[in-house]
CSV table of C-alpha atoms and ligand atoms in Angstrom, one decimal:
chain,number,residue,atom,x,y,z
A,252,MET,CA,84.6,117.7,102.2
A,253,ALA,CA,85.2,120.5,104.6
A,254,ILE,CA,87.3,119.8,107.6
A,255,VAL,CA,85.4,120.8,110.7
A,256,GLN,CA,86.8,121.0,114.2
A,257,ALA,CA,85.0,121.8,117.4
A,258,ILE,CA,87.2,123.1,120.2
A,259,ARG,CA,86.0,123.0,123.8
A,260,CYS,CA,87.5,125.8,125.8
A,261,GLY,CA,87.6,126.1,129.6
A,262,THR,CA,87.8,129.8,129.2
A,263,LEU,CA,87.7,131.7,125.9
A,264,PHE,CA,89.3,135.1,125.6
A,265,ASP,CA,88.6,136.1,122.1
A,266,ALA,CA,90.3,139.5,122.2
A,267,THR,CA,87.3,141.3,120.7
A,268,GLY,CA,86.8,143.2,123.9
A,269,ALA,CA,84.1,140.9,125.1
A,270,PRO,CA,84.5,139.5,128.6
A,271,PRO,CA,86.1,136.0,128.9
A,272,LEU,CA,83.7,133.2,128.4
A,273,ARG,CA,83.6,130.1,130.6
A,274,ASP,CA,82.7,126.8,128.8
A,275,ALA,CA,82.9,128.0,125.3
A,276,VAL,CA,83.1,126.2,121.9
A,277,VAL,CA,85.0,127.4,118.8
A,278,ILE,CA,84.0,125.9,115.5
A,279,VAL,CA,86.7,125.8,112.8
A,280,THR,CA,86.0,125.0,109.2
A,281,ASP,CA,88.9,124.5,106.8
A,282,GLY,CA,91.3,126.5,109.0
A,283,ARG,CA,89.0,129.5,109.5
A,284,ILE,CA,86.9,130.2,112.5
A,285,ALA,CA,83.2,129.6,111.7
A,286,ALA,CA,81.7,130.3,115.1
A,287,ALA,CA,82.6,131.0,118.7
A,288,GLY,CA,80.3,131.1,121.7
A,289,PRO,CA,78.9,129.5,124.8
A,290,ALA,CA,79.0,125.6,124.8
A,291,ALA,CA,75.4,125.5,126.0
A,292,THR,CA,74.1,127.0,122.7
A,293,ALA,CA,76.8,125.8,120.3
A,294,ALA,CA,75.7,123.8,117.3
A,295,ILE,CA,78.5,121.2,116.8
A,296,PRO,CA,78.2,119.9,113.3
A,297,ALA,CA,77.9,116.1,113.0
A,298,GLY,CA,81.3,114.5,112.3
A,299,ALA,CA,83.3,117.4,113.7
A,300,GLU,CA,86.7,116.5,115.2
A,301,ILE,CA,86.5,117.4,118.9
A,302,LEU,CA,89.5,119.0,120.6
A,303,ASP,CA,89.0,119.1,124.3
A,304,LEU,CA,90.7,122.1,125.9
A,305,SER,CA,88.0,122.3,128.7
A,306,ASP,CA,90.8,122.5,131.3
A,307,ARG,CA,92.6,125.4,129.6
A,308,PHE,CA,92.5,129.1,128.8
A,309,VAL,CA,92.1,129.7,125.0
A,310,MET,CA,93.1,132.9,123.3
A,311,PRO,CA,94.3,134.1,119.8
A,312,GLY,CA,97.8,133.2,118.8
A,313,LEU,CA,100.3,135.9,119.7
A,314,ILE,CA,101.5,138.5,117.3
A,315,ASP,CA,105.2,139.5,117.7
A,316,CYS,CA,105.4,142.8,116.0
A,317,HIS,CA,109.1,143.1,115.8
A,318,SER,CA,111.7,140.3,115.4
A,319,HIS,CA,114.7,139.2,113.3
A,320,ALA,CA,114.6,135.5,112.3
A,321,SER,CA,118.3,134.8,112.3
A,322,ILE,CA,119.6,136.9,115.2
A,323,VAL,CA,120.1,135.5,118.7
A,324,PRO,CA,121.0,138.6,120.9
A,325,ALA,CA,122.6,136.4,123.5
A,326,LEU,CA,125.3,135.5,121.0
A,327,GLY,CA,126.4,139.2,120.8
A,328,ASP,CA,127.3,141.4,117.9
A,329,GLN,CA,123.8,141.4,116.3
A,330,LEU,CA,124.9,143.4,113.3
A,331,GLY,CA,127.7,140.9,112.7
A,332,GLN,CA,125.1,138.2,112.9
A,333,ILE,CA,123.0,139.6,110.1
A,334,ARG,CA,126.0,140.1,107.9
A,335,ARG,CA,126.8,136.4,108.0
A,336,GLY,CA,126.3,134.3,104.9
A,337,PRO,CA,122.8,133.0,104.1
A,338,VAL,CA,123.3,129.4,105.2
A,339,PRO,CA,124.2,129.9,108.9
A,340,GLN,CA,121.5,132.5,109.1
A,341,ALA,CA,118.9,130.2,107.6
A,342,LEU,CA,119.9,127.4,110.0
A,343,ALA,CA,119.7,129.8,113.0
A,344,ALA,CA,116.3,131.0,111.7
A,345,THR,CA,114.7,127.5,111.7
A,346,GLN,CA,115.6,127.0,115.3
A,347,ASN,CA,114.6,130.5,116.4
A,348,LEU,CA,111.2,130.5,114.7
A,349,ARG,CA,110.4,127.1,116.1
A,350,ARG,CA,111.0,128.5,119.5
A,351,ASP,CA,108.8,131.4,118.9
A,352,LEU,CA,106.0,129.2,117.6
A,353,ALA,CA,106.2,126.9,120.6
A,354,ALA,CA,105.8,129.9,122.9
A,355,GLY,CA,102.6,130.9,121.2
A,356,THR,CA,103.5,133.3,118.4
A,357,THR,CA,101.5,132.5,115.3
A,358,THR,CA,102.2,135.7,113.4
A,359,MET,CA,105.5,137.6,113.4
A,360,ARG,CA,106.6,140.7,111.7
A,361,LEU,CA,110.3,140.6,110.7
A,362,MET,CA,112.1,143.9,110.7
A,363,GLY,CA,115.2,143.4,108.6
A,364,GLU,CA,117.0,140.5,107.1
A,365,GLU,CA,119.8,140.2,104.6
A,366,HIS,CA,120.0,138.1,101.4
A,367,PHE,CA,116.2,138.4,101.0
A,368,MET,CA,116.2,135.3,103.2
A,369,ASP,CA,112.9,136.2,104.8
A,370,VAL,CA,111.2,135.8,101.4
A,371,GLU,CA,112.3,132.2,101.3
A,372,LEU,CA,111.5,131.7,105.0
A,373,ARG,CA,108.0,133.0,104.6
A,374,GLU,CA,107.5,130.6,101.7
A,375,ALA,CA,109.1,127.6,103.5
A,376,ILE,CA,106.8,128.1,106.5
A,377,GLU,CA,103.7,128.6,104.3
A,378,GLY,CA,104.7,125.4,102.5
A,379,GLY,CA,105.0,123.5,105.8
A,380,ILE,CA,108.7,122.8,105.2
A,381,VAL,CA,109.8,124.3,108.5
A,382,PRO,CA,107.6,125.2,111.5
A,383,GLY,CA,107.3,128.8,112.4
A,384,PRO,CA,104.9,131.7,112.8
A,385,ARG,CA,103.3,133.2,109.7
A,386,LEU,CA,105.7,135.9,108.6
A,387,LEU,CA,105.3,139.5,107.6
A,388,ILE,CA,108.6,140.6,106.1
A,389,ALA,CA,110.6,143.8,105.5
A,390,THR,CA,113.5,142.2,103.6
A,391,ARG,CA,116.5,144.6,103.9
A,392,GLY,CA,116.3,147.3,106.6
A,393,LEU,CA,117.1,150.7,105.1
A,394,ALA,CA,119.9,152.4,107.0
A,395,ALA,CA,122.3,155.2,106.1
A,396,ASN,CA,125.9,154.2,105.5
A,397,ASN,CA,127.1,155.6,108.8
A,398,ALA,CA,124.0,154.6,110.8
A,399,HIS,CA,122.9,152.0,113.3
A,400,GLY,CA,121.2,149.1,111.6
A,401,ARG,CA,123.3,149.0,108.5
A,402,GLY,CA,123.4,145.5,107.2
A,403,LEU,CA,125.4,144.4,104.1
A,404,ALA,CA,124.7,147.7,102.4
A,405,GLY,CA,123.8,151.3,103.3
A,406,PHE,CA,121.4,153.5,101.4
A,407,ASP,CA,122.0,157.2,101.1
A,408,GLY,CA,120.1,160.0,99.5
A,409,VAL,CA,116.5,160.2,98.4
A,410,ASP,CA,117.1,158.2,95.1
A,411,GLU,CA,118.9,155.3,96.8
A,412,VAL,CA,116.3,155.1,99.6
A,413,ARG,CA,113.6,155.1,96.9
A,414,ARG,CA,115.3,152.5,94.8
A,415,ALA,CA,116.0,150.2,97.8
A,416,ALA,CA,112.4,150.5,99.0
A,417,ARG,CA,111.1,149.7,95.6
A,418,GLU,CA,113.4,146.7,95.2
A,419,ASN,CA,112.4,145.4,98.6
A,420,LEU,CA,108.7,145.7,97.7
A,421,ARG,CA,109.3,144.0,94.3
A,422,ARG,CA,111.0,141.1,96.0
A,423,GLY,CA,108.0,140.7,98.3
A,424,ALA,CA,108.4,142.9,101.4
A,425,ASN,CA,105.1,143.4,103.3
A,426,HIS,CA,106.3,146.8,104.7
A,427,VAL,CA,109.3,149.1,104.6
A,428,LYS,CA,111.7,149.2,107.6
A,429,ILE,CA,113.8,152.3,108.0
A,430,PHE,CA,116.5,152.9,110.7
A,431,VAL,CA,116.1,156.5,111.8
A,432,THR,CA,117.9,156.8,115.1
A,433,GLY,CA,120.9,155.1,116.7
A,434,GLY,CA,120.5,151.9,118.7
A,435,VAL,CA,121.7,150.4,121.9
A,436,SER,CA,123.4,147.2,120.7
A,437,SER,CA,126.1,149.1,118.8
A,438,PRO,CA,128.6,151.4,120.4
A,439,GLY,CA,128.7,155.1,119.5
A,440,ALA,CA,125.9,157.1,117.8
A,441,MET,CA,123.6,158.7,120.4
A,442,PRO,CA,120.3,156.9,120.0
A,443,THR,CA,118.1,160.0,119.4
A,444,GLY,CA,119.7,161.9,116.5
A,445,SER,CA,118.4,161.1,113.0
A,446,GLY,CA,120.6,159.1,110.6
A,447,TYR,CA,118.4,160.2,107.7
A,448,THR,CA,117.2,163.5,106.5
A,449,ARG,CA,113.5,164.4,106.4
A,450,GLU,CA,113.5,164.0,102.6
A,451,GLU,CA,115.0,160.5,102.8
A,452,ILE,CA,112.4,159.4,105.4
A,453,ARG,CA,109.7,160.9,103.3
A,454,ALA,CA,110.8,158.9,100.3
A,455,ALA,CA,110.6,155.7,102.2
A,456,VAL,CA,107.2,156.5,103.6
A,457,GLU,CA,105.9,157.5,100.1
A,458,GLU,CA,107.2,154.4,98.4
A,459,ALA,CA,105.6,152.2,101.0
A,460,ASP,CA,102.4,154.2,100.8
A,461,ARG,CA,102.2,154.0,97.0
A,462,ALA,CA,102.6,150.3,97.2
A,463,GLY,CA,99.6,150.1,99.6
A,464,THR,CA,101.6,149.5,102.7
A,465,TYR,CA,103.5,151.6,105.4
A,466,ALA,CA,106.9,152.3,106.8
A,467,ALA,CA,108.1,151.2,110.2
A,468,ALA,CA,110.7,153.3,111.8
A,469,HIS,CA,113.4,152.2,114.2
A,470,ALA,CA,113.4,155.3,116.5
A,471,HIS,CA,114.3,155.6,120.1
A,472,GLY,CA,113.4,159.2,120.7
A,473,GLY,CA,114.3,162.8,120.1
A,474,PRO,CA,114.6,164.6,116.8
A,475,GLY,CA,114.9,161.4,114.8
A,476,LEU,CA,111.7,160.0,116.2
A,477,ARG,CA,109.9,163.2,115.6
A,478,LEU,CA,111.0,163.3,112.0
A,479,ALA,CA,109.8,159.8,111.4
A,480,VAL,CA,106.4,160.5,113.0
A,481,GLU,CA,106.0,163.8,111.2
A,482,GLU,CA,106.7,162.1,107.9
A,483,GLY,CA,104.1,159.5,108.5
A,484,ALA,CA,105.8,156.3,109.7
A,485,GLY,CA,103.0,153.9,110.6
A,486,THR,CA,104.9,152.2,113.5
A,487,ILE,CA,107.6,153.6,115.8
A,488,GLU,CA,109.8,150.8,117.0
A,489,HIS,CA,111.3,150.7,120.5
A,490,GLY,CA,110.9,154.3,121.7
A,491,ALA,CA,113.2,153.5,124.6
A,492,LEU,CA,114.2,157.1,125.1
A,493,ALA,CA,110.9,158.7,124.1
A,494,THR,CA,109.8,161.7,126.1
A,495,ASP,CA,106.2,162.7,126.9
A,496,GLU,CA,106.3,165.1,123.9
A,497,ASP,CA,107.5,162.3,121.6
A,498,VAL,CA,104.7,160.0,122.8
A,499,ALA,CA,102.1,162.8,122.5
A,500,LEU,CA,103.1,163.3,118.9
A,501,ILE,CA,102.9,159.5,118.1
A,502,LYS,CA,99.4,159.5,119.6
A,503,GLU,CA,98.3,162.6,117.8
A,504,ARG,CA,99.4,161.2,114.4
A,505,GLY,CA,97.8,157.9,115.1
A,506,ALA,CA,101.0,155.9,114.7
A,507,TRP,CA,101.7,152.8,116.9
A,508,LEU,CA,104.4,152.5,119.5
A,509,ILE,CA,105.9,149.0,119.3
A,510,CYS,CA,107.4,148.1,122.7
A,511,THR,CA,110.4,145.8,122.7
A,512,PHE,CA,111.4,145.4,126.4
A,513,GLY,CA,113.2,142.0,126.4
A,514,ILE,CA,116.0,143.2,124.3
A,515,PHE,CA,117.0,145.7,127.0
A,516,LEU,CA,115.6,144.0,130.1
A,517,HIS,CA,115.8,140.2,129.6
A,518,PRO,CA,119.0,138.4,130.5
A,519,GLN,CA,118.9,136.8,127.1
A,520,GLY,CA,118.7,140.2,125.4
A,521,ILE,CA,121.6,142.5,124.7
A,522,GLU,CA,123.1,141.9,128.1
A,523,GLY,CA,123.5,138.2,127.4
A,524,GLY,CA,125.6,138.8,124.3
A,525,ASP,CA,127.3,142.2,124.7
A,526,GLY,CA,127.2,142.6,128.4
A,527,GLN,CA,131.0,142.4,128.6
A,528,ARG,CA,131.3,145.5,126.4
A,529,PRO,CA,131.4,148.5,128.8
A,530,ALA,CA,130.2,151.1,126.2
A,531,ILE,CA,127.1,149.0,125.4
A,532,MET,CA,126.3,148.1,129.0
A,533,GLU,CA,126.5,151.8,129.9
A,534,LYS,CA,123.9,152.6,127.2
A,535,MET,CA,121.8,149.7,128.4
A,536,ARG,CA,121.7,150.8,132.0
A,537,TRP,CA,120.7,154.3,130.8
A,538,ALA,CA,117.9,152.8,128.6
A,539,ARG,CA,116.7,150.6,131.4
A,540,ARG,CA,116.5,153.4,133.9
A,541,LEU,CA,114.6,155.6,131.4
A,542,ALA,CA,112.2,152.7,130.6
A,543,ASP,CA,111.4,152.1,134.2
A,544,GLU,CA,110.9,155.8,134.8
A,545,ASN,CA,108.9,156.6,131.6
A,546,PHE,CA,107.0,153.6,130.3
A,547,PRO,CA,104.4,153.5,133.1
A,548,ARG,CA,103.4,157.1,132.0
A,549,HIS,CA,103.7,156.4,128.2
A,550,LEU,CA,101.6,153.3,128.4
A,551,ALA,CA,98.9,155.2,130.3
A,552,SER,CA,98.9,158.1,127.9
A,553,GLY,CA,96.4,156.7,125.4
A,554,VAL,CA,99.0,156.1,122.7
A,555,ARG,CA,98.3,152.9,120.8
A,556,PHE,CA,100.9,150.2,121.6
A,557,ALA,CA,101.7,146.6,120.8
A,558,SER,CA,104.6,144.3,121.5
A,559,GLY,CA,107.6,142.7,119.9
A,560,THR,CA,110.5,140.6,121.2
A,561,ASP,CA,113.2,142.1,118.9
A,562,ALA,CA,114.6,138.6,118.4
A,563,VAL,CA,114.6,137.5,122.0
A,564,HIS,CA,113.0,134.3,120.7
A,565,GLY,CA,110.2,132.6,122.5
A,566,GLN,CA,109.8,135.6,124.9
A,567,MET,CA,106.5,137.2,124.0
A,568,PRO,CA,105.3,136.2,127.5
A,569,PHE,CA,108.1,138.3,129.0
A,570,GLU,CA,106.9,141.3,126.9
A,571,LEU,CA,103.4,141.0,128.2
A,572,GLU,CA,104.6,140.5,131.8
A,573,THR,CA,106.7,143.7,131.5
A,574,LEU,CA,103.6,145.6,130.3
A,575,VAL,CA,101.8,144.5,133.4
A,576,ARG,CA,104.8,145.4,135.6
A,577,PHE,CA,104.6,148.9,134.0
A,578,GLY,CA,101.0,149.2,135.0
A,579,VAL,CA,99.0,147.9,132.1
A,580,SER,CA,96.0,145.7,133.0
A,581,ASN,CA,96.4,142.0,132.3
A,582,ARG,CA,93.5,142.3,129.8
A,583,ASP,CA,95.2,145.1,127.9
A,584,ALA,CA,98.5,143.2,127.9
A,585,LEU,CA,96.7,140.2,126.3
A,586,LEU,CA,95.2,142.6,123.7
A,587,ALA,CA,98.6,144.2,123.1
A,588,GLY,CA,99.9,140.7,122.3
A,589,THR,CA,97.0,139.9,120.0
A,590,ARG,CA,94.5,142.3,118.5
A,591,TRP,CA,96.5,145.4,118.8
A,592,GLY,CA,99.5,143.7,117.3
A,593,ALA,CA,97.3,142.7,114.3
A,594,GLU,CA,96.1,146.3,114.0
A,595,ALA,CA,99.6,147.7,114.2
A,596,CYS,CA,100.8,145.3,111.5
A,597,ARG,CA,97.6,145.8,109.4
A,598,VAL,CA,96.5,142.2,109.4
A,599,ALA,CA,93.5,142.6,111.7
A,600,ALA,CA,91.1,141.4,109.0
A,601,ASP,CA,92.8,138.0,109.2
A,602,VAL,CA,94.2,137.4,112.7
A,603,GLY,CA,94.3,138.8,116.2
A,604,THR,CA,90.9,137.8,117.5
A,605,ILE,CA,88.8,134.7,117.6
A,606,GLU,CA,85.9,135.7,115.4
A,607,PRO,CA,84.1,134.2,112.5
A,608,GLY,CA,86.1,134.6,109.3
A,609,LYS,CA,89.5,134.9,110.9
A,610,ARG,CA,92.3,132.3,110.6
A,611,ALA,CA,92.1,129.6,113.3
A,612,ASP,CA,95.2,130.7,115.1
A,613,LEU,CA,94.9,130.0,118.8
A,614,ILE,CA,96.8,129.0,121.8
A,615,ALA,CA,95.9,127.1,125.0
A,616,ILE,CA,97.3,128.0,128.3
A,617,GLU,CA,97.5,126.3,131.7
A,618,GLY,CA,96.3,128.8,134.3
A,619,ASP,CA,94.6,132.2,133.9
A,620,PRO,CA,96.7,135.0,132.5
A,621,LEU,CA,93.9,137.5,133.3
A,622,LYS,CA,94.7,136.8,137.0
A,623,GLU,CA,98.4,135.9,136.7
A,624,ILE,CA,100.2,137.2,133.6
A,625,ARG,CA,103.0,134.7,134.2
A,626,ALA,CA,100.7,131.9,133.0
A,627,MET,CA,101.5,133.1,129.5
A,628,ALA,CA,104.7,131.1,129.9
A,629,HIS,CA,102.6,127.9,130.0
A,630,VAL,CA,101.4,127.6,126.5
A,631,THR,CA,100.5,123.9,126.0
A,632,LEU,CA,99.0,123.9,122.5
A,633,VAL,CA,99.5,126.1,119.4
A,634,MET,CA,97.1,126.0,116.5
A,635,LYS,CA,97.8,127.8,113.2
A,636,ASP,CA,95.3,127.8,110.4
A,637,GLY,CA,93.4,125.1,112.1
A,638,HIS,CA,96.5,122.8,112.4
A,639,ILE,CA,97.8,121.8,115.8
A,640,GLN,CA,101.5,122.4,115.7
A,641,GLU,CA,102.9,119.0,116.7
A,642,GLY,CA,106.3,118.1,117.9
A,643,LEU,CA,107.1,121.4,119.7
A,644,THR,CA,108.5,120.5,123.1
A,645,ARG,CA,108.4,122.7,126.2
A,646,ARG,CA,112.2,123.1,125.7
A,647,ASP,CA,111.5,124.9,122.4
A,648,ALA,CA,109.7,127.6,124.3
A,649,THR,CA,112.3,128.3,126.9
B,789,ZN,ZN1,115.0,145.1,115.7
């Protein structure tokens, strides 16, 4: 017997581009959406479980395009955190992912973990052993030995990059993550130079491509970012120092810009952990000033963008708020957090909108985020694959 649910929605925002619908019904059959439309014309099957969200705003579950399961930036020394042993990392991950789920993230793309821990995490979540968003995983991030992002090992030269990408894919990676430029959370290394040669980047992209997936490049701007885009990276992560020319190139090549504002701007981001280190705070202030100056223009340029928390767990609402602060409409911010994220992560056939055939991943919100984006912080129900995620408290989300 199929399990059928009928969800009454006060307002339904399905993220297809259709206007929001008042008094709607979503029919879910065995964890997939069977129908969605006006309550007046909905055919509710006999025996359906009724879920009454008629006082709430219902939209697709959020897609966090960039996170790290085991890192808590506010604890400082993020690279030190991912070099810890597997047990402390797994324990941290269970708490972090629960927090993300509680705040409405039902799909999350992980962008580098050690010990192939994300393979086990993905399985544990699928098996219902620990609560968390559905995971798309990178396994080990690929970084040169002297570069930002290096975890337990560095990978140098075309052959090592190729071998590492292949091993990641063999172990179950959904995509290949490559660190091209420097970063903000480690001292030294100007964030725009390239840690990898063109040939090394090309090898990573080729291996991903031949396995039917894509490479995601950590790139803040400058020559490193341009190399990554020219060599065919599918997503450009952060782009904090990107210029108009960089963004024009991303747009021209049809790559996605994945915005991660919280890690620079939120008090629980880098500042919370490494704010005492003057060299890092100086880079942070620089990155913040550039973001404030440049992102309003970048986001209006027509480049495709989506959002990620970069491990500021539970803070997708902050990402969407920041998009709005930078001039994006509330509607487009909601799309960046849902459908566009699904497109960027290449899972749009399965998630990102509320449409027949998709997984029944949806969230209910008190208030109307199309009018006041801060309402996104008031997620009161999370459904994943048709299952209401029980036992998540408000405290998990904050
Ligand atoms: Zn990251």
